[in-house]
């Protein structure tokens, strides 16, 4: 009799275990949020959570073409902040990001956006050379140049990545090496340390999860 | 019986001494390799990669044994002072500047140089601290 109960208990445990696995995994939302009363299609009011979003932006890309958020609208993208003469974390970040790029190169729903924080030296022509030497061609990966104010504000306020000038640092700038995952509604859904291989692997696993949210 | 035990202990210790008695250069090489690896990780790996594979055309690989051999006398200077001239490695040209690492002491340069020239498929043997020190004094 006890044996029987034990058997049933194990069955139940296994069942819940497998059931839990089948639940759709969802990525978290980062940044500030607030509740807002919205009206749905039928006109009934309900309270919804509104998450922090990336505002409109406009920069010059590596081909000196004005590029705006229209390039990434309706896509998920990975954003990061770097500069071409950086010898510390940037090469590692972009070495790792290259592996992500190569994996999702053929997916039209995924884009890459790298902002330079070296507003003095990294003009579009410098960015172009850098991209080519890194092995990136085409518009899937945008390297963007903008004024100090616009880029630094976007980094700290919107992407939540710390950047700054620092005359004591070896290359003159300091910044965090996060790869920030943005969804199709411009919300922050992940931040991965681009210098750590295991976190970049996690990013590679999370991209399909995020894409799956939009397939219904 | 007692004699036998004493004899066997004696023979064992003689064998142990012979085995552990490697020549000084092999021991130095091992020391340099292990310290060099730490310095490589901290200073070089960002650009040149964990396995010396380089990074696109931004940073050359460290696997060109011919380049390393023909430029052996210059390597220490490149590590310490960087390089701004175009380098041809594996038949490809690399024009990006390599930064210098003036904070490295001569011994650090020697160790990381020994590590690079004996890793990633390279096998060029030991270079002593004295040799590297002399090379560094004659950098152009």
Coordinates of C-alpha atoms in Angstrom, one line a residue:
Chain A
X1 CA 0.0 0.0 0.0
X2 CA 2.8 2.4 0.9
X3 CA 4.6 1.4 -2.2
X4 CA 1.5 2.4 -4.2
X5 CA 1.3 5.8 -2.7
X6 CA 4.9 6.4 -3.3
X7 CA 4.5 5.5 -7.0
X8 CA 1.6 7.9 -7.4
X9 CA 3.6 10.7 -5.7
X10 CA 6.5 10.2 -8.1
X11 CA 4.2 10.2 -11.0
X12 CA 2.6 13.5 -9.8
X13 CA 6.1 15.0 -9.3
X14 CA 7.2 14.1 -12.7
X15 CA 4.0 15.4 -14.2
X16 CA 4.3 18.8 -12.6
X17 CA 8.0 18.9 -13.6
X18 CA 7.3 18.3 -17.2
X19 CA 4.3 20.6 -17.2
X20 CA 6.4 23.4 -15.8
X21 CA 8.9 22.9 -18.5
X22 CA 6.3 23.5 -21.2
X23 CA 5.4 26.9 -19.9
X24 CA 6.5 29.7 -22.3
X25 CA 9.7 31.3 -21.0
X26 CA 9.6 35.0 -21.1
X27 CA 12.5 37.5 -20.8
X28 CA 12.3 40.1 -18.0
X29 CA 11.8 43.8 -18.6
X30 CA 14.5 46.2 -17.4
X31 CA 14.4 49.8 -16.4
X32 CA 11.7 51.9 -14.8
X33 CA 8.0 51.1 -15.1
X34 CA 4.7 52.6 -14.1
X35 CA 1.1 51.6 -14.2
X36 CA -1.2 53.4 -16.6
X37 CA -4.9 53.2 -17.3
X38 CA -5.5 52.3 -20.9
X39 CA -8.6 51.7 -22.9
X40 CA -8.7 48.5 -25.0
X41 CA -10.5 48.1 -28.3
X42 CA -13.9 47.7 -26.7
X43 CA -13.5 50.9 -24.7
X44 CA -13.2 49.2 -21.3
X45 CA -10.6 50.7 -19.0
X46 CA -7.9 48.6 -17.5
X47 CA -4.6 49.1 -15.8
X48 CA -1.5 48.2 -17.7
X49 CA 2.2 48.3 -16.9
X50 CA 4.2 50.6 -19.1
X51 CA 7.9 49.9 -19.4
X52 CA 10.8 52.1 -20.2
X53 CA 11.4 52.4 -23.9
X54 CA 14.3 53.7 -26.1
X55 CA 13.3 57.1 -27.5
X56 CA 13.6 58.2 -31.2
X57 CA 17.2 58.7 -32.3
X58 CA 19.1 59.9 -35.3
X59 CA 22.8 59.4 -36.0
X60 CA 25.3 59.1 -38.8
X61 CA 26.2 55.5 -39.7
X62 CA 29.4 54.1 -41.1
X63 CA 28.4 55.1 -44.6
X64 CA 27.8 58.7 -43.4
X65 CA 24.1 58.2 -44.0
X66 CA 21.6 59.6 -41.5
X67 CA 20.2 56.6 -39.7
X68 CA 17.2 56.8 -37.3
X69 CA 15.3 54.4 -35.1
X70 CA 13.3 53.6 -38.3
X71 CA 16.2 51.2 -39.1
X72 CA 15.5 49.1 -36.0
X73 CA 11.7 49.7 -35.7
X74 CA 9.9 46.4 -35.9
X75 CA 13.1 44.4 -35.2
X76 CA 14.8 43.2 -32.1
X77 CA 18.4 44.5 -31.8
X78 CA 21.5 44.4 -29.7
X79 CA 23.1 47.7 -28.8
X80 CA 26.5 48.4 -27.3
X81 CA 28.8 51.3 -26.7
X82 CA 32.5 51.2 -27.8
X83 CA 35.2 53.2 -29.5
X84 CA 37.6 52.1 -32.3
X85 CA 40.9 52.9 -30.5
X86 CA 39.9 51.0 -27.4
X87 CA 42.4 48.4 -26.5
X88 CA 40.8 47.1 -23.3
X89 CA 37.3 45.5 -23.3
X90 CA 36.0 46.5 -26.8
X91 CA 38.0 43.9 -28.9
X92 CA 36.7 41.1 -26.6
X93 CA 33.2 42.5 -26.7
X94 CA 33.2 42.7 -30.5
X95 CA 34.9 39.3 -30.9
X96 CA 32.1 37.8 -28.9
X97 CA 29.4 39.9 -30.6
X98 CA 30.8 38.7 -34.0
X99 CA 29.8 35.2 -33.0
X100 CA 26.3 36.3 -32.3
X101 CA 26.2 38.3 -35.6
X102 CA 27.4 35.3 -37.5
X103 CA 24.7 33.1 -35.9
X104 CA 21.8 35.5 -36.7
X105 CA 23.2 37.1 -39.9
X106 CA 20.4 35.6 -42.0
X107 CA 17.6 36.5 -39.7
X108 CA 15.8 39.7 -41.0
X109 CA 14.3 40.3 -37.5
X110 CA 17.6 40.8 -35.8
X111 CA 19.9 43.9 -35.9
X112 CA 23.1 45.1 -34.3
X113 CA 23.8 48.7 -33.3
X114 CA 27.1 49.9 -32.0
X115 CA 27.5 53.5 -30.8
X116 CA 30.9 55.1 -30.6
X117 CA 31.6 57.1 -27.5
X118 CA 34.7 58.7 -29.1
X119 CA 33.0 61.8 -30.6
X120 CA 36.4 63.3 -31.4
X121 CA 38.0 60.7 -33.5
X122 CA 35.5 58.0 -34.6
X123 CA 34.0 59.8 -37.6
X124 CA 31.9 57.7 -40.0
X125 CA 34.9 56.9 -42.2
X126 CA 36.9 55.6 -39.2
X127 CA 33.9 53.5 -38.2
X128 CA 33.6 52.1 -41.8
X129 CA 37.2 51.0 -41.7
X130 CA 36.8 49.4 -38.3
X131 CA 33.7 47.5 -39.5
X132 CA 35.4 46.2 -42.6
X133 CA 38.5 45.1 -40.6
X134 CA 36.2 43.4 -38.1
X135 CA 34.6 41.6 -40.9
X136 CA 31.2 43.3 -41.0
X137 CA 29.6 44.3 -44.3
X138 CA 26.2 45.6 -45.0
X139 CA 23.5 47.3 -43.0
X140 CA 22.6 44.6 -40.5
X141 CA 25.2 45.9 -38.1
X142 CA 25.1 49.7 -37.8
X143 CA 28.1 51.7 -36.4
X144 CA 26.7 55.0 -35.3
X145 CA 28.4 58.4 -34.7
X146 CA 26.8 61.2 -32.8
X147 CA 27.6 64.2 -30.6
X148 CA 28.9 63.5 -27.1
X149 CA 25.7 64.8 -25.5
X150 CA 23.3 62.7 -27.6
X151 CA 25.2 59.5 -27.3
X152 CA 26.1 59.8 -23.7
X153 CA 22.5 60.7 -22.7
X154 CA 21.1 57.8 -24.7
X155 CA 23.6 55.4 -23.1
X156 CA 23.1 56.3 -19.5
X157 CA 19.4 57.3 -19.4
X158 CA 18.0 54.9 -21.9
X159 CA 20.2 51.9 -22.4
X160 CA 21.4 52.1 -18.8
X161 CA 25.1 51.7 -19.7
X162 CA 27.7 53.8 -18.0
X163 CA 30.0 55.7 -20.3
X164 CA 32.4 58.6 -19.8
X165 CA 35.5 60.5 -20.7
X166 CA 38.4 59.8 -18.3
X167 CA 41.8 61.3 -18.8
X168 CA 43.3 58.8 -16.4
X169 CA 42.1 55.7 -18.3
X170 CA 44.6 54.3 -20.8
X171 CA 42.6 55.1 -23.9
X172 CA 40.8 58.2 -22.6
X173 CA 37.4 56.8 -22.1
X174 CA 35.7 54.4 -19.8
X175 CA 32.5 52.4 -20.4
X176 CA 30.7 49.3 -19.5
X177 CA 30.7 46.4 -21.9
X178 CA 27.1 45.5 -21.9
X179 CA 25.3 44.1 -24.9
X180 CA 21.7 45.4 -24.5
X181 CA 18.9 43.4 -26.0
X182 CA 16.0 45.5 -27.2
X183 CA 12.6 44.1 -28.3
X184 CA 10.4 45.1 -31.2
X185 CA 8.6 47.6 -28.9
X186 CA 11.8 49.3 -27.9
X187 CA 11.9 47.8 -24.4
X188 CA 15.0 46.6 -22.7
X189 CA 14.8 42.8 -22.3
X190 CA 18.4 41.8 -21.4
X191 CA 21.9 43.1 -20.7
X192 CA 24.8 40.8 -21.1
X193 CA 28.5 41.4 -20.3
X194 CA 30.1 41.2 -23.7
X195 CA 33.4 40.3 -22.3
X196 CA 32.1 37.1 -20.7
X197 CA 31.6 34.2 -23.0
X198 CA 29.0 32.5 -20.9
X199 CA 26.8 35.6 -20.9
X200 CA 27.2 36.0 -24.6
X201 CA 26.1 32.3 -25.0
X202 CA 23.0 33.2 -22.8
X203 CA 22.3 36.1 -25.2
X204 CA 22.4 33.6 -28.1
X205 CA 19.8 31.5 -26.3
X206 CA 17.6 34.5 -25.4
X207 CA 17.3 35.9 -28.9
X208 CA 15.1 33.0 -30.1
X209 CA 13.1 33.2 -26.9
X210 CA 12.4 36.9 -27.5
X211 CA 11.6 36.3 -31.2
X212 CA 9.1 33.6 -30.1
X213 CA 7.1 36.1 -28.1
X214 CA 6.2 37.8 -31.4
X215 CA 5.2 34.6 -33.1
X216 CA 1.6 34.0 -32.2
Chain B
X1 CA 66.6 -8.1 5.8
X2 CA 67.5 -4.8 7.4
X3 CA 70.3 -4.4 4.9
X4 CA 67.8 -5.0 2.1
X5 CA 65.5 -2.2 3.3
X6 CA 68.3 0.3 3.6
X7 CA 69.6 -0.6 0.2
X8 CA 66.2 -0.2 -1.5
X9 CA 65.6 3.2 0.2
X10 CA 69.0 4.3 -1.0
X11 CA 68.3 3.2 -4.6
X12 CA 64.8 4.8 -4.5
X13 CA 66.2 8.1 -3.5
X14 CA 68.9 8.0 -6.1
X15 CA 66.3 7.4 -8.8
X16 CA 64.1 10.2 -7.4
X17 CA 67.0 12.6 -7.5
X18 CA 67.8 11.7 -11.1
X19 CA 64.2 12.1 -12.2
X20 CA 63.7 15.5 -10.5
X21 CA 67.0 16.8 -11.8
X22 CA 65.9 18.5 -14.9
X23 CA 68.2 21.1 -16.3
X24 CA 67.8 24.6 -15.2
X25 CA 66.6 25.9 -18.6
X26 CA 63.6 23.5 -18.6
X27 CA 62.6 24.8 -15.2
X28 CA 63.0 28.4 -16.3
X29 CA 61.0 27.7 -19.4
X30 CA 58.2 26.3 -17.3
X31 CA 58.3 29.3 -15.0
X32 CA 58.3 31.8 -17.8
X33 CA 55.4 29.9 -19.6
X34 CA 53.1 30.0 -16.5
X35 CA 53.8 33.6 -15.6
X36 CA 53.7 34.6 -19.3
X37 CA 50.3 33.1 -19.6
X38 CA 48.9 35.3 -16.9
X39 CA 50.4 38.4 -18.5
X40 CA 49.1 37.4 -21.8
X41 CA 45.6 37.1 -20.4
X42 CA 45.8 40.5 -18.8
X43 CA 47.4 42.5 -21.6
X44 CA 47.3 40.7 -24.9
X45 CA 44.3 38.4 -25.1
X46 CA 41.7 41.3 -25.6
X47 CA 43.0 41.8 -29.1
X48 CA 45.0 38.7 -30.0
X49 CA 42.5 36.2 -28.6
X50 CA 42.7 33.3 -26.3
X51 CA 44.4 31.1 -28.9
X52 CA 46.4 33.8 -30.6
X53 CA 43.9 33.9 -33.4
X54 CA 43.8 37.7 -33.7
X55 CA 40.7 39.7 -34.5
X56 CA 39.7 40.2 -38.1
X57 CA 42.1 42.6 -39.7
X58 CA 42.3 44.7 -36.6
X59 CA 44.7 42.5 -34.7
X60 CA 47.0 40.0 -36.3
X61 CA 47.2 36.4 -35.2
X62 CA 50.2 35.2 -33.3
X63 CA 50.5 32.0 -35.2
X64 CA 52.9 33.0 -37.9
X65 CA 56.0 31.2 -36.8
X66 CA 58.0 32.5 -39.8
X67 CA 57.2 36.1 -38.8
X68 CA 58.0 35.4 -35.2
X69 CA 61.3 33.8 -36.1
X70 CA 62.5 36.5 -38.6
X71 CA 61.5 39.2 -36.2
X72 CA 62.7 37.5 -33.0
X73 CA 65.1 40.4 -32.0
X74 CA 62.3 42.9 -32.4
X75 CA 59.5 41.1 -30.5
X76 CA 60.5 42.5 -27.1
X77 CA 60.5 46.0 -28.4
X78 CA 57.1 45.5 -30.1
X79 CA 55.6 44.2 -26.8
X80 CA 56.9 47.0 -24.8
X81 CA 56.6 50.0 -27.2
X82 CA 53.9 48.9 -29.5
X83 CA 54.0 49.0 -33.3
X84 CA 52.8 51.7 -35.7
X85 CA 54.2 50.3 -39.0
X86 CA 52.4 48.0 -41.4
X87 CA 53.1 44.3 -40.6
X88 CA 52.7 41.5 -43.0
X89 CA 51.5 38.3 -41.2
X90 CA 50.4 35.2 -42.9
X91 CA 50.6 37.2 -46.2
X92 CA 48.0 39.7 -44.9
X93 CA 48.8 43.3 -44.1
X94 CA 47.8 44.8 -40.8
X95 CA 47.9 48.5 -40.4
X96 CA 46.3 49.2 -37.1
X97 CA 48.5 50.6 -34.4
X98 CA 49.5 48.2 -31.6
X99 CA 49.6 50.1 -28.2
X100 CA 52.7 49.9 -26.1
X101 CA 52.8 48.4 -22.7
X102 CA 55.5 50.5 -20.9
X103 CA 54.3 49.3 -17.6
X104 CA 55.7 45.9 -18.2
X105 CA 59.1 45.3 -16.6
X106 CA 61.8 43.5 -18.6
X107 CA 61.2 40.3 -16.9
X108 CA 57.4 40.5 -17.8
X109 CA 58.3 41.2 -21.4
X110 CA 60.6 38.2 -21.4
X111 CA 58.0 35.9 -19.9
X112 CA 55.2 36.9 -22.2
X113 CA 57.5 36.7 -25.2
X114 CA 58.5 33.2 -24.2
X115 CA 54.8 32.3 -23.8
X116 CA 53.8 33.6 -27.2
X117 CA 56.7 32.0 -29.1
X118 CA 56.0 28.7 -27.5
X119 CA 52.2 28.6 -27.7
X120 CA 49.6 28.6 -30.5
X121 CA 51.7 26.1 -32.5
X122 CA 54.9 28.0 -32.1
X123 CA 57.9 26.3 -30.6
X124 CA 60.9 28.5 -30.5
X125 CA 62.3 27.7 -27.1
X126 CA 63.7 29.7 -24.2
X127 CA 64.8 33.3 -24.2
X128 CA 66.4 34.5 -21.0
X129 CA 65.7 37.7 -19.2
X130 CA 69.2 39.0 -19.9
X131 CA 68.8 38.6 -23.6
X132 CA 65.5 40.4 -23.6
X133 CA 66.9 43.2 -21.4
X134 CA 69.7 43.8 -23.9
X135 CA 67.2 43.8 -26.8
X136 CA 65.0 46.4 -24.9
X137 CA 68.0 48.7 -24.5
X138 CA 68.5 48.7 -28.2
X139 CA 65.0 49.4 -29.3
X140 CA 64.7 51.9 -32.2

